[in-house]
GROMACS .gro file of C-alpha atoms in nm:
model
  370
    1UNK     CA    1  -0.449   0.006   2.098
    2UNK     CA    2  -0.366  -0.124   1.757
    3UNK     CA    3  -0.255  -0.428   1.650
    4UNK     CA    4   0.113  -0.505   1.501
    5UNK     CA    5   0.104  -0.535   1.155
    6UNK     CA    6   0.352  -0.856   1.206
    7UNK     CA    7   0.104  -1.138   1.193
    8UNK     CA    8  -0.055  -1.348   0.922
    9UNK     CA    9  -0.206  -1.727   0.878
   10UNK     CA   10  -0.011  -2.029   1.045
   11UNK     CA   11  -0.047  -2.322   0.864
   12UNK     CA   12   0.145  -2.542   1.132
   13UNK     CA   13   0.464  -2.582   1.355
   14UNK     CA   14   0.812  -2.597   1.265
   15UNK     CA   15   1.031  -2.437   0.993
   16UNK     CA   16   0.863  -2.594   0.672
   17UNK     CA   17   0.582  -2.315   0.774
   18UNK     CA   18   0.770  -2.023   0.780
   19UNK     CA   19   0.650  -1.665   0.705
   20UNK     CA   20   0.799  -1.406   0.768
   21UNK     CA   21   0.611  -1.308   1.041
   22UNK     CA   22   0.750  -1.581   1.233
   23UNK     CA   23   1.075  -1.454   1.171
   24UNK     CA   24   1.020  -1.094   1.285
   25UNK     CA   25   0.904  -1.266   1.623
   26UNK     CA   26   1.229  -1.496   1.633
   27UNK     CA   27   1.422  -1.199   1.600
   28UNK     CA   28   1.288  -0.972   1.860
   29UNK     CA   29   1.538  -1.188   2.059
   30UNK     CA   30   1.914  -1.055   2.050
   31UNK     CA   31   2.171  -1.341   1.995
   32UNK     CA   32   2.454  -1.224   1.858
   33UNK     CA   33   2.409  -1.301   1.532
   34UNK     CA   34   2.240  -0.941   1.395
   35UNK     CA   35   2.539  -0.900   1.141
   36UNK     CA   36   2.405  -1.214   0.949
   37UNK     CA   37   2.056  -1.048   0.981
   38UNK     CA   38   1.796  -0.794   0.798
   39UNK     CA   39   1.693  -0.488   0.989
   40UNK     CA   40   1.378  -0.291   0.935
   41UNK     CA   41   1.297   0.064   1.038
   42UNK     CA   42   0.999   0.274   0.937
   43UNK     CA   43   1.008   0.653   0.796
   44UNK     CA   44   0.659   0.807   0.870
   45UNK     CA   45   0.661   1.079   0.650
   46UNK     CA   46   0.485   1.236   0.350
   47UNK     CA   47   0.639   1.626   0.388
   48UNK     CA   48   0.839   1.541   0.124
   49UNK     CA   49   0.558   1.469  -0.086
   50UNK     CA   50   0.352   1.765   0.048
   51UNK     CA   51   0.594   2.011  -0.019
   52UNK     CA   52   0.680   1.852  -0.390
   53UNK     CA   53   0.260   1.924  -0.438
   54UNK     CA   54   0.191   1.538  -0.430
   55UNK     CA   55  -0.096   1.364  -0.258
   56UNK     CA   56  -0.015   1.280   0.110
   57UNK     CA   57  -0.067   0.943   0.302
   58UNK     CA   58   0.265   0.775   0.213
   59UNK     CA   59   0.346   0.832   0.626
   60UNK     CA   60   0.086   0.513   0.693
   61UNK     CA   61   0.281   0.307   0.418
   62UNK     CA   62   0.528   0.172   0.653
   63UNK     CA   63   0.277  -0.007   0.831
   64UNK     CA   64   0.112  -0.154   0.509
   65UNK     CA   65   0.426  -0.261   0.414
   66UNK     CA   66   0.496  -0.511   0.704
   67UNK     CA   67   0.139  -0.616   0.720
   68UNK     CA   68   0.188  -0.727   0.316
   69UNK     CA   69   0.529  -0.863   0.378
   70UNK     CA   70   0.415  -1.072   0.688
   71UNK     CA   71   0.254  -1.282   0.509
   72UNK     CA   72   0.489  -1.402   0.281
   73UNK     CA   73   0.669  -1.744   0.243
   74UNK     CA   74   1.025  -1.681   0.416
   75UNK     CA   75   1.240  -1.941   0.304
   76UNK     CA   76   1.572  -1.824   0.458
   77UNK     CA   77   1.742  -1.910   0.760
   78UNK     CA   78   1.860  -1.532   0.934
   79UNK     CA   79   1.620  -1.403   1.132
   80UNK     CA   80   1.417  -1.006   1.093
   81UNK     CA   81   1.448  -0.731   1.335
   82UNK     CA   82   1.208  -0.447   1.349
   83UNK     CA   83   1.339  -0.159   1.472
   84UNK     CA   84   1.084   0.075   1.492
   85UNK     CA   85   0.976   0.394   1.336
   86UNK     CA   86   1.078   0.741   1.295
   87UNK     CA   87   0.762   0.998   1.260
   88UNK     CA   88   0.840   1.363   1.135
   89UNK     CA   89   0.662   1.614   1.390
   90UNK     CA   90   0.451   1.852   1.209
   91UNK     CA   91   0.648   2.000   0.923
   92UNK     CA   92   0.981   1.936   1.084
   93UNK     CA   93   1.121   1.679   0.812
   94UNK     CA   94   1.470   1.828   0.832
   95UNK     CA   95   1.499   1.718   1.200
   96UNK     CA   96   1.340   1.377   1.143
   97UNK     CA   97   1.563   1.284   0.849
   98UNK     CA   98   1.876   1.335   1.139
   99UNK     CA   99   1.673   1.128   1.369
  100UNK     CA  100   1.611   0.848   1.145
  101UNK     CA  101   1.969   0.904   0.994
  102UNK     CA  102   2.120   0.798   1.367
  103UNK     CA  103   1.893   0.508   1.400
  104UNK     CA  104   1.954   0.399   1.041
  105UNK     CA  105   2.376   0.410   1.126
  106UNK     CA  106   2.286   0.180   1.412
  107UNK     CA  107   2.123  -0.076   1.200
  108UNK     CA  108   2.389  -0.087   0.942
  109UNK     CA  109   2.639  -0.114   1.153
  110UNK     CA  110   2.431  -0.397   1.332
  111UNK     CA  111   2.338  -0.601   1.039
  112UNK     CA  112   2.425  -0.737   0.685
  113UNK     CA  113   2.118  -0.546   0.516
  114UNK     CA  114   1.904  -0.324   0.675
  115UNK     CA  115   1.555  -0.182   0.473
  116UNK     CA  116   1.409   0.083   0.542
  117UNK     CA  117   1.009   0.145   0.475
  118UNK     CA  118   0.842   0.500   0.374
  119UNK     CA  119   0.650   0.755   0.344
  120UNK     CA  120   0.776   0.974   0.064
  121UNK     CA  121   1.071   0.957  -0.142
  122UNK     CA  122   1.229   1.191   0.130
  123UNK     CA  123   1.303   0.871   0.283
  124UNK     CA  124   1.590   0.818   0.074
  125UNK     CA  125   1.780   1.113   0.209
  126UNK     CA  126   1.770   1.010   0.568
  127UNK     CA  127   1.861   0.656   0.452
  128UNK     CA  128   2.186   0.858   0.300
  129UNK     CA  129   2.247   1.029   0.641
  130UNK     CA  130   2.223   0.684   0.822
  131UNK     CA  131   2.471   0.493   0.588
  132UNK     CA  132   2.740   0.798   0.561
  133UNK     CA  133   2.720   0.813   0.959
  134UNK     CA  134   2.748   0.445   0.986
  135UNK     CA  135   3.128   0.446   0.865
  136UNK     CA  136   3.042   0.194   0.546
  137UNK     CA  137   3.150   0.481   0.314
  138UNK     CA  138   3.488   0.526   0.489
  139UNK     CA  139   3.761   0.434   0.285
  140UNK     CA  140   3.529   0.382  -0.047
  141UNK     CA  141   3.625   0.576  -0.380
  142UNK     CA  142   3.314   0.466  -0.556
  143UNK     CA  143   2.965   0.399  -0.450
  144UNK     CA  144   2.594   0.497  -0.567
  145UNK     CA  145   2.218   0.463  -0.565
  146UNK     CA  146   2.030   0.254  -0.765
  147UNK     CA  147   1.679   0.378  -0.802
  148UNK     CA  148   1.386   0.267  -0.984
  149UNK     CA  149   1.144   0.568  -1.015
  150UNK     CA  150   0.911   0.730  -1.265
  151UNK     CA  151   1.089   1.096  -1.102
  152UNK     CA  152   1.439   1.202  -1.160
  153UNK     CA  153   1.506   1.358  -0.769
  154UNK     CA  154   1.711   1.599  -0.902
  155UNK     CA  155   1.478   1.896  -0.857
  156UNK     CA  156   1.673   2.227  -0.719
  157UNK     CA  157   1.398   2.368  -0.473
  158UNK     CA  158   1.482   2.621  -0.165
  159UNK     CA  159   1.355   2.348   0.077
  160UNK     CA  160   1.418   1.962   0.073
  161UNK     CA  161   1.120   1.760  -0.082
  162UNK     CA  162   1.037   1.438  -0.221
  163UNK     CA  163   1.188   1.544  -0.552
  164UNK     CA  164   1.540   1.704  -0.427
  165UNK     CA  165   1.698   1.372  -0.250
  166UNK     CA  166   1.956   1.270  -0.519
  167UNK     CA  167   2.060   1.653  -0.541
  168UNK     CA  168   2.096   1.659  -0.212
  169UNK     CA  169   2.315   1.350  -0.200
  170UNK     CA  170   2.526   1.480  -0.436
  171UNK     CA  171   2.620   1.789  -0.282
  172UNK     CA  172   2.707   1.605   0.033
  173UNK     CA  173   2.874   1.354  -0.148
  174UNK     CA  174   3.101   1.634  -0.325
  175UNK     CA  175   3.156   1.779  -0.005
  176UNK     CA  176   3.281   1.467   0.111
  177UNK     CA  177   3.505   1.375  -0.155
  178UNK     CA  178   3.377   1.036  -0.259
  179UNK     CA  179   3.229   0.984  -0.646
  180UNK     CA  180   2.904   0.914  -0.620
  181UNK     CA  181   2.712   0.752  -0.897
  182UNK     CA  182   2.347   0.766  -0.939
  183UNK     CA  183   2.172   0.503  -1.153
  184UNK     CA  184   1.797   0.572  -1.236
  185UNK     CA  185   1.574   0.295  -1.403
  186UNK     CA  186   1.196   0.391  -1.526
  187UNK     CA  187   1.248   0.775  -1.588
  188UNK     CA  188   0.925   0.921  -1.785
  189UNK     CA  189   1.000   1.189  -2.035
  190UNK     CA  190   0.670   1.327  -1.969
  191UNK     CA  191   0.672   1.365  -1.544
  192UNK     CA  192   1.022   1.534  -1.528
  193UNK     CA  193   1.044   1.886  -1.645
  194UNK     CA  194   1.406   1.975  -1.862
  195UNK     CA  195   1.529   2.143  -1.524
  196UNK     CA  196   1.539   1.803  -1.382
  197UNK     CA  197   1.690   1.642  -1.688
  198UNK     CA  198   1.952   1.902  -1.718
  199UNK     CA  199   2.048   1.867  -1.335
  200UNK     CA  200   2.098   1.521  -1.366
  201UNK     CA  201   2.383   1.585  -1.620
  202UNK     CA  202   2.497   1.808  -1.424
  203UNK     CA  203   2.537   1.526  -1.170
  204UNK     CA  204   2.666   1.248  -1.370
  205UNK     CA  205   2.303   1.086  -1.346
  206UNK     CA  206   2.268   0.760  -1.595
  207UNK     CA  207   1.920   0.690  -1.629
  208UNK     CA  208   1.687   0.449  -1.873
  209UNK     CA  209   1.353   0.570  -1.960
  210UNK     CA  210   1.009   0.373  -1.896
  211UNK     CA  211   1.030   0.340  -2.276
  212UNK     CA  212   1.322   0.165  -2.271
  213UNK     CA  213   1.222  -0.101  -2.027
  214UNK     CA  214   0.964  -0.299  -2.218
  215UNK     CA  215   1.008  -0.721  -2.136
  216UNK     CA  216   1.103  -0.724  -2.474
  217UNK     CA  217   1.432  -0.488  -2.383
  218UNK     CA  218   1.531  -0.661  -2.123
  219UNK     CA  219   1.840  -0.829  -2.209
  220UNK     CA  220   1.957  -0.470  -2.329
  221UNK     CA  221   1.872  -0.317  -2.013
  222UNK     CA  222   2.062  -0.579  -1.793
  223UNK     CA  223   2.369  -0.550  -1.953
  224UNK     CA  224   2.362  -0.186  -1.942
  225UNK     CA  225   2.261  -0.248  -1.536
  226UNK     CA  226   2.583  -0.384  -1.467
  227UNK     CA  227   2.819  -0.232  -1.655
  228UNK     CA  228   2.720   0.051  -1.401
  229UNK     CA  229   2.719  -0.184  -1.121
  230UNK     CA  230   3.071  -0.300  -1.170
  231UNK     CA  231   3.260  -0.051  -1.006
  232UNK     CA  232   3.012   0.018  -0.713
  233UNK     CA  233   3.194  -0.099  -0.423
  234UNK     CA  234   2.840  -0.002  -0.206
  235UNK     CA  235   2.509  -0.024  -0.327
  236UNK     CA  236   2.210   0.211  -0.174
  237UNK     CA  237   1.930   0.060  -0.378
  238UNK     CA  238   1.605   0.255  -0.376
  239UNK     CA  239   1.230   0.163  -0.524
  240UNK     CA  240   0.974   0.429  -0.540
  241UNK     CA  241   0.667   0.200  -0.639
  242UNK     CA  242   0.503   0.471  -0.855
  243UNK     CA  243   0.782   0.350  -1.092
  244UNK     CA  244   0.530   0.027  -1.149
  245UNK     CA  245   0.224   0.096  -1.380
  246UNK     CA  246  -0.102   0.190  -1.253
  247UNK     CA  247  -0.278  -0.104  -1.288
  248UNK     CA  248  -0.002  -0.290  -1.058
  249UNK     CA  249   0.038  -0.015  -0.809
  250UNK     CA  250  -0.251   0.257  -0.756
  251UNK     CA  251  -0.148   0.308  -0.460
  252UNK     CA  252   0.084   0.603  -0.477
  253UNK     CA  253   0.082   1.014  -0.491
  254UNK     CA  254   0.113   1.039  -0.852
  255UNK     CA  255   0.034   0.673  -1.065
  256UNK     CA  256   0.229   0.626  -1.346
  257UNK     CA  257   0.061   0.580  -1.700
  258UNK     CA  258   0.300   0.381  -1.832
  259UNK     CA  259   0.532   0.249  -1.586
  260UNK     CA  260   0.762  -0.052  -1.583
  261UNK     CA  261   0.622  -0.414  -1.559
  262UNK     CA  262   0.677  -0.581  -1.219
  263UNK     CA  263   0.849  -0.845  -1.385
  264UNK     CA  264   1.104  -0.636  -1.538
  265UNK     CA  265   1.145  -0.426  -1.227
  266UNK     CA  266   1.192  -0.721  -0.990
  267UNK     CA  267   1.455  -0.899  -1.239
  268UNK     CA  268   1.671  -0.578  -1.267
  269UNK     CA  269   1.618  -0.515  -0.893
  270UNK     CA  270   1.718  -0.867  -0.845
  271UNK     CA  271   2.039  -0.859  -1.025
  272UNK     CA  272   2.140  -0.583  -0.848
  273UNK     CA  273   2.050  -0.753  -0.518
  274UNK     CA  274   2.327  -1.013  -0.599
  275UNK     CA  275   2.635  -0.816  -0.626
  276UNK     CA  276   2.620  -0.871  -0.295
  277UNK     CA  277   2.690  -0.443  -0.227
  278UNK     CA  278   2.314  -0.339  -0.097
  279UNK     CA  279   2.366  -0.207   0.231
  280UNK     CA  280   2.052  -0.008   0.209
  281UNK     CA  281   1.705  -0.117   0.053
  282UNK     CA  282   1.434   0.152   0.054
  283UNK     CA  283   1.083   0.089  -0.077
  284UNK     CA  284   0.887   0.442  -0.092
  285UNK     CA  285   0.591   0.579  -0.169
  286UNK     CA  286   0.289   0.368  -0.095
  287UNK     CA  287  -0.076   0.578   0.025
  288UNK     CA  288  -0.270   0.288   0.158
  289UNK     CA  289  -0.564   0.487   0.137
  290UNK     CA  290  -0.561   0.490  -0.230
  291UNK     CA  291  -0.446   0.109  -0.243
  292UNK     CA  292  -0.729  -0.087  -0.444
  293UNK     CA  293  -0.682  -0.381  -0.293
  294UNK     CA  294  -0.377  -0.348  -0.153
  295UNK     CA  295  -0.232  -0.414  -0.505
  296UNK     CA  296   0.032  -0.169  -0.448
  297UNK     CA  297   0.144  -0.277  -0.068
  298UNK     CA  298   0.147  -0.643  -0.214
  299UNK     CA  299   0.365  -0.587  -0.534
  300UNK     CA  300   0.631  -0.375  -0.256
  301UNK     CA  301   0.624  -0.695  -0.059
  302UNK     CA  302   0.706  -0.889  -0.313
  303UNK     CA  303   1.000  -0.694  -0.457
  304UNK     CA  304   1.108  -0.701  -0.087
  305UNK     CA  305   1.071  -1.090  -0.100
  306UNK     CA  306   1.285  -1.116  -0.394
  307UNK     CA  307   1.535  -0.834  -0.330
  308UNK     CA  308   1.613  -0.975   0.013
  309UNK     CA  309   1.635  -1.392  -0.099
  310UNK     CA  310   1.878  -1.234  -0.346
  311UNK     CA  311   2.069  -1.051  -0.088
  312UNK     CA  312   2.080  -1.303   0.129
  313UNK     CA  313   2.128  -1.620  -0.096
  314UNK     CA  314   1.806  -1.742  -0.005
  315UNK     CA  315   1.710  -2.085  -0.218
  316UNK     CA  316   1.422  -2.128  -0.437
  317UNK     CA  317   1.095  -2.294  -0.182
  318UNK     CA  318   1.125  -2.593  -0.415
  319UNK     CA  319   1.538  -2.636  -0.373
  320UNK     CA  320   1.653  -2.973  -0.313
  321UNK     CA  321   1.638  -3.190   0.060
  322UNK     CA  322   1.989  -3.149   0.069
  323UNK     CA  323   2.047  -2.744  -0.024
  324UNK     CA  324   1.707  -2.701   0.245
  325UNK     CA  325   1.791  -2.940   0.518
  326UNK     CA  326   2.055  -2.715   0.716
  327UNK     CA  327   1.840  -2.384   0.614
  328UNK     CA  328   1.562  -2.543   0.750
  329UNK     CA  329   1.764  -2.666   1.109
  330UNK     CA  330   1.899  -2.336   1.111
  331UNK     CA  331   1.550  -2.147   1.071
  332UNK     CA  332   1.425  -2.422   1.322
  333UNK     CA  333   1.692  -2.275   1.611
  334UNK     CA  334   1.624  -1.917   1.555
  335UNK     CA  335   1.259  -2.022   1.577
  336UNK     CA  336   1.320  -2.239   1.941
  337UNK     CA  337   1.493  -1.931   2.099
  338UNK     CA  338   1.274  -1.655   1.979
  339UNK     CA  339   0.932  -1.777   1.952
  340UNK     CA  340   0.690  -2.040   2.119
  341UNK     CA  341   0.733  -2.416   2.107
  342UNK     CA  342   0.404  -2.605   2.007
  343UNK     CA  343   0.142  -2.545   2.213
  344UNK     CA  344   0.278  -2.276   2.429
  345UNK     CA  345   0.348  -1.862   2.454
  346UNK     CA  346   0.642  -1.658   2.500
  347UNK     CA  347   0.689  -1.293   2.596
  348UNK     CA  348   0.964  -1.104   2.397
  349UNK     CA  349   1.017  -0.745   2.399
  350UNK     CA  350   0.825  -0.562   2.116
  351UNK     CA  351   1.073  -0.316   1.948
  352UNK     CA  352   0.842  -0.041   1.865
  353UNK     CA  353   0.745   0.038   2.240
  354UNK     CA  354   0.955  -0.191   2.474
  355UNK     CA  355   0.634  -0.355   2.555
  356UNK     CA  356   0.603  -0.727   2.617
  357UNK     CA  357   0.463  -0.930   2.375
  358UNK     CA  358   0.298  -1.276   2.375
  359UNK     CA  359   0.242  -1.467   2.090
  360UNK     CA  360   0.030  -1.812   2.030
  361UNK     CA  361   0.262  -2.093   1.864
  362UNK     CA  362  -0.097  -2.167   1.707
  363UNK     CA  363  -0.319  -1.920   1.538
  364UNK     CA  364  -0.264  -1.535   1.329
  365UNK     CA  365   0.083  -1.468   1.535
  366UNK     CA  366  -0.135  -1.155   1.681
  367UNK     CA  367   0.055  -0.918   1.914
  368UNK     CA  368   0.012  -0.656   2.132
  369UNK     CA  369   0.012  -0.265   1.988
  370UNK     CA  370   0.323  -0.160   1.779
   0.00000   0.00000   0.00000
């Protein structure tokens, strides 16, 4: 029996202590409030990857993820719900992409943001299914993706892969009569084959190249980010993390040899964050097992940090006694009803297995097996 990957350091009681692991905890209690939430749901998978002739290992990333992200600051006031994990079954990632794409509907429909943690790029297509199936597309003319990648998923191959998902959402999206836009940020010239470049004009792709996204571009690159973000009426917002440079993220199937800073990533990432559109985050493609010291899990909990205070209008840690105080009351409630007082326990329902779960106010915020 394994441990969940929700837990991290306490440093003491009450809201000023937050992490997010706390939260995750608080919100394994329903009260009503989920649409003012963030939902989180796990795609096990590296078939994608596999079948693309990548390295496997990106189906343990999930886990990584939330064990880097628990640790975090959280210096919001809505609460975190984990809702589990979809695994593919052997080879069958057609059928798991519909599974996840079902649970995935549920959460948007259930919350304000939901994110949604791979495994392989592959991930992003059964994100798709879950947000066309959740009825947020009904009634829009324009939406698109955001991604920041080093690939251009526009490969044409006879079976879906890690490589094919922006193809694929294109078709559908034809099919379904809505203009879909697909925005790619960190493109290398040198990992994407002509094929790939020629498909994405075929598609309407925009794209900026890794070369174009030096710190000292930046000001260039943000304007042309929302010119393209002005007429989005949805945002699905996607981050592969081999799109970050090898020395930031060795973690993944393929590490880039250039790549695009983390600073520059998480302030374009950001700004998109704020339109207030993302109704889908994905972060994709972290192989623990090639993680040197968990650089790569870290630097995906950290754009999740960022992405998600934007989303949510979190405040700076150091904000002002008067912007905090209510955040901080607010944070303190969800934290009474969903978690321990001081020097007690609680059982909640774990989401993963329906087990119970009983957590010390005082110590790592250990639970029982995911």
């Amino acid at each position: 029996m394994s441990t969940t990957p929700w837990q991290g350091r306490d440093d003491g009681p009450g809201a000023i202590h937050t992490r997010w692991h706390h939260m995750v905890y608080a919100g394994q209690k329903e009260t009503g409030e989920e649409a003012q939430s963030l939902a989180v749901l796990g795609f096990d998978s590296h078939e994608g990857t596999i079948r693309s002739q990548g390295r496997p290992g990106a189906a343990e990333g999930p886990h990584r993820l939330r064990h880097a992200l628990a640790q975090l600051a959280f210096h919001g006031a809505n609460v975190v719900h984990d809702r589990g994990d979809i695994e593919v079954d052997g080879h069958h990632l057609e059928e798991a992409q519909a599974e996840a794409g079902r649970r995935i509907a549920e959460a948007v429909r259930d919350h304000r943001m939901t994110l949604v943690l791979g495994g392989g790029h592959e991930t992003s297509y059964a994100g798709y299914l879950g947000l066309a199936a959740s009825g947020r597309l009904d009634g829009v003319r324009t939406w698109g993706v955001v991604s920041f990648d080093t690939h251009l998923g526009t490969a044409q191959e006879p079976q879906a892969t890690a490589t094919t998902v922006f193809d694929q959402i294109a078709r559908a999206e034809r099919k379904a009569g809505r203009e879909f836009r697909y925005v790619a940020l960190g493109i290398s010239e040198t990992d994407n084959t002509r094929a790939r470049f020629e498909n994405a004009g075929r598609i309407g792709a925009r794209y900026l190249k890794d070369t174009q996204l030096r710190e000292a571009e930046l000001p260039e690159a943000e304007a042309w980010l929302e010119e393209r973000l002005a007429d989005l009426e949805v945002i699905y917002l996607s981050v592969d993390l081999d799109v970050l440079p090898g020395e930031t993220a060795p973690g993944v199937s393929a590490p880039a040899t250039l790549g695009v800073p983390l600073f520059v990533v998480e302030r374009l990432a950001r700004r998109v964050a704020r339109t207030g559109k993302v109704a889908v985050l994905d972060v994709v493609g972290l192989v623990p097992r090639l993680d040197l010291d968990e650089r790569t899990a870290r630097a995906g909990a950290r754009l999740i940090h960022w992405i998600t205070a934007d989303g949510f209008e979190r405040p700076a840690a150091d904000a002002s006694s008067e912007t905090a105080r209510p955040l901080l009351a607010e944070r303190q409630r969800h934290l009474d009803s969903g978690t321990a007082g001081p020097g007690g326990t609680t059982a909640t329902t774990q989401p993963v297995t329906g087990q119970p779960v009983t957590q010390a106010a005082q110590g790592t915020g250990t639970a029982a097996a995911r």
